[in-house]
XYZ file of N, CA and C in Angstrom:
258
model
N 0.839 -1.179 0.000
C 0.000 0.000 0.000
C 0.884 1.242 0.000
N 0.301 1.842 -0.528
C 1.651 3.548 -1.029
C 0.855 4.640 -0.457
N 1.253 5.434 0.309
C 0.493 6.519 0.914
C 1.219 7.461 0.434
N 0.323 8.459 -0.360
C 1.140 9.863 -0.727
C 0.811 10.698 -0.235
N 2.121 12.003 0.269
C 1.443 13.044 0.839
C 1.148 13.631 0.326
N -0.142 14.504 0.582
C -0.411 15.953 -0.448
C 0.290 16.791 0.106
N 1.251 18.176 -1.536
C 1.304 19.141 -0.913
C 0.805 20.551 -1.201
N 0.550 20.978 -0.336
C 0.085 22.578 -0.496
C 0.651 23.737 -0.355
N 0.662 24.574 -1.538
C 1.474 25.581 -1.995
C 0.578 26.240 -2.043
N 0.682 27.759 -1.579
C -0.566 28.894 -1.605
C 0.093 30.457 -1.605
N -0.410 31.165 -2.503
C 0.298 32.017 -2.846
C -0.767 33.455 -2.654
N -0.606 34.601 -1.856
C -1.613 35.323 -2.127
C -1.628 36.876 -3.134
N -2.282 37.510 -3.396
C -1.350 38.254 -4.595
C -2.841 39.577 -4.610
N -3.055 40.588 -5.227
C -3.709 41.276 -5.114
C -3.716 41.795 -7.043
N -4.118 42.367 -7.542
C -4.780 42.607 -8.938
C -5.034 44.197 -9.183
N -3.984 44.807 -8.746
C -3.612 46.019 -8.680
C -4.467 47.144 -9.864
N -4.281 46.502 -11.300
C -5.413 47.106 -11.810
C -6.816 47.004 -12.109
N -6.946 46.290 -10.773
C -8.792 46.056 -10.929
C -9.178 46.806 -8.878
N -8.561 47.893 -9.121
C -8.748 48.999 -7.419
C -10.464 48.893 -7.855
N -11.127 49.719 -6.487
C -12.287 49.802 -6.647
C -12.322 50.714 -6.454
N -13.165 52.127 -6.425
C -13.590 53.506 -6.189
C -12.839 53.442 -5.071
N -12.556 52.874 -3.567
C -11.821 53.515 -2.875
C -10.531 53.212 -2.891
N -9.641 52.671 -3.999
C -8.903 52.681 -4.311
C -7.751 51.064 -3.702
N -9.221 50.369 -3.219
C -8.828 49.012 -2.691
C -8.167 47.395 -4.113
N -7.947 46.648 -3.941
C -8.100 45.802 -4.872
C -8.123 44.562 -4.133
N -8.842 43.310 -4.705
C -9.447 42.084 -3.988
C -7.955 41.423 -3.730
N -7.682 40.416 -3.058
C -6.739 39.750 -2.530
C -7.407 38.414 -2.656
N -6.589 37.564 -3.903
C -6.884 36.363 -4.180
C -5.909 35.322 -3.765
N -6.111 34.078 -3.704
C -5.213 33.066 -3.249
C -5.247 31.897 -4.470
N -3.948 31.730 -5.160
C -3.229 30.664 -5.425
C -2.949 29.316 -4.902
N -3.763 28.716 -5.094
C -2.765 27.200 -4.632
C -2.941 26.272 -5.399
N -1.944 25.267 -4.884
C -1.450 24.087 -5.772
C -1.760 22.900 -4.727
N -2.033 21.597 -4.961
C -2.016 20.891 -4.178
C -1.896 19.673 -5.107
N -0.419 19.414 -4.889
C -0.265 18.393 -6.026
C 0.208 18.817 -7.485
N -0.548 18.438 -8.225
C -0.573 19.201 -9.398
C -1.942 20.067 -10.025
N -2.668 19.920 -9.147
C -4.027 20.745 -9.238
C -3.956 22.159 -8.807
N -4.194 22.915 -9.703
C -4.215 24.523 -9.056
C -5.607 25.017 -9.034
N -5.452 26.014 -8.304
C -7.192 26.741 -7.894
C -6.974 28.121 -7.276
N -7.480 29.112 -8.288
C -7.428 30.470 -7.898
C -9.073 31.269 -7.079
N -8.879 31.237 -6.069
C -10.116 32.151 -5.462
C -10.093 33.612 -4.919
N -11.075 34.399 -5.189
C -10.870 35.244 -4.229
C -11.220 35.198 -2.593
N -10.399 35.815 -1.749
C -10.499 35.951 -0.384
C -11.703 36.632 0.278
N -11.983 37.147 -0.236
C -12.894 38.286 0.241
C -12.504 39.893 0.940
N -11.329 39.509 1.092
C -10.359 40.953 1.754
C -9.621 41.825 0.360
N -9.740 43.005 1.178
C -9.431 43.962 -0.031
C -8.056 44.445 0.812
N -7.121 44.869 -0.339
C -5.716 45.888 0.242
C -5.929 46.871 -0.584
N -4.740 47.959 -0.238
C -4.456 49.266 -0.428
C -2.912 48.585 -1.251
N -2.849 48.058 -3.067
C -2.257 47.986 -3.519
C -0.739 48.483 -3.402
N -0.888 49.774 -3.388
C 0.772 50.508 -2.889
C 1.568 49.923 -1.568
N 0.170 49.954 -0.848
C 1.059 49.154 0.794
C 1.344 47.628 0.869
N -0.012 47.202 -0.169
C 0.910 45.572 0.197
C 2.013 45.135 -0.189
N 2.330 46.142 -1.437
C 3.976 45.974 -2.416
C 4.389 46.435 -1.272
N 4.232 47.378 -0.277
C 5.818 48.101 0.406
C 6.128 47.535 1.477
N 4.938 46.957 2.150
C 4.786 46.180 2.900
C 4.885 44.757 3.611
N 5.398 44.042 2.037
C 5.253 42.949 1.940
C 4.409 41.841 2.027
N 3.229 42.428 1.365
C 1.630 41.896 2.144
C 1.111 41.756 3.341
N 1.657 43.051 3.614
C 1.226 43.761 4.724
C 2.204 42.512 6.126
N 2.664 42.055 5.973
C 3.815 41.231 6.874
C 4.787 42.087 8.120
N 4.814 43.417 7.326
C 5.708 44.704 8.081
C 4.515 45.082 8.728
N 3.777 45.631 8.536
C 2.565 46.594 9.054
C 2.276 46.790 10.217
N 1.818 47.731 10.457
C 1.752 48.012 12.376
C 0.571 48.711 12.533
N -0.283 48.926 11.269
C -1.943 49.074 11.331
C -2.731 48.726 11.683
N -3.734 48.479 12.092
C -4.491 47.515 13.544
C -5.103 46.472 12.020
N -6.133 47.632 11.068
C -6.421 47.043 10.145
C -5.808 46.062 9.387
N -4.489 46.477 8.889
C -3.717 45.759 7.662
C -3.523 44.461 8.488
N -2.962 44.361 10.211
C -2.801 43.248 10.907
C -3.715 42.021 10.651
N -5.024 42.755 10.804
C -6.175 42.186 10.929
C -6.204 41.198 9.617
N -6.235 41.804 8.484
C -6.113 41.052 7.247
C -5.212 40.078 7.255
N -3.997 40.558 7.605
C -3.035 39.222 7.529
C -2.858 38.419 8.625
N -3.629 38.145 9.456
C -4.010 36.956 10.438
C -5.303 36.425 9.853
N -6.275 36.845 9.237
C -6.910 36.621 8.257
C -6.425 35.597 7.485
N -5.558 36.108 6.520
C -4.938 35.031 5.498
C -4.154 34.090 5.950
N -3.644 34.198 7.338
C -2.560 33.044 8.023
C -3.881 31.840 8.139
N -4.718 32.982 8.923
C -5.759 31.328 9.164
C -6.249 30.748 7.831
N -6.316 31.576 6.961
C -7.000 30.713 6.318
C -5.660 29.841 5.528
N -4.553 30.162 5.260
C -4.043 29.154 4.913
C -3.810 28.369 6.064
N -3.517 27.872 7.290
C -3.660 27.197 8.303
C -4.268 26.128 8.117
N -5.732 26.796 8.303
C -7.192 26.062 7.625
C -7.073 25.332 6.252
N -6.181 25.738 5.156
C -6.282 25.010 4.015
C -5.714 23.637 4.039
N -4.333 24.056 5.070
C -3.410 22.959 5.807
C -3.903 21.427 6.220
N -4.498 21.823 7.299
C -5.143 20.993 8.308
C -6.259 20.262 7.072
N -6.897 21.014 6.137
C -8.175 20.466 5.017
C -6.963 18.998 4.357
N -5.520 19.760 3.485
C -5.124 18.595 3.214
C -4.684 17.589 3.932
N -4.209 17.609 5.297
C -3.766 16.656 5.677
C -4.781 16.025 6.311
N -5.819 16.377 6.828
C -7.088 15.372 7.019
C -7.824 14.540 5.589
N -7.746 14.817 4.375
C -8.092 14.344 3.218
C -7.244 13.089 2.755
């Protein structure tokens, strides 16, 4: 019997020329699992200029921008725990 692990690669990225009137743009996630890829959006919006300077918002000391990126930790966390229970 051969047990393979899955792995998961997740990438998050923002779409800089699709801002919205307040000058936000959606924050989508990349992943791979295996050789299967799947692009969704998150539902969280950034301030394009800051997540480049910021490093997706990783530097940030904004209560907000924080907020988002514990956001995206869990949810890749959560994507984690999905493959290795599968």
């Amino acid at each position: 019997m051969k047990i393979e692990m899955q792995k998961l690669k997740a990438s998050f990225y923002i779409k800089a020329d699709k801002e919205n009137n307040d000058g936000l743009a959606m924050i989508y996630c990349k992943t791979e699992i295996n050789d299967t890829t799947c692009t969704f959006s998150t539902g969280l919006m950034a301030e394009p200029e800051k997540w480049k300077k910021l490093k997706q918002y990783r530097l940030s000391r904004n209560e907000h921008e924080i907020k988002i990126r514990n956001e995206i930790n869990e949810l890749h966390v959560n994507m984690e725990k999905a493959v290795k229970s599968a």
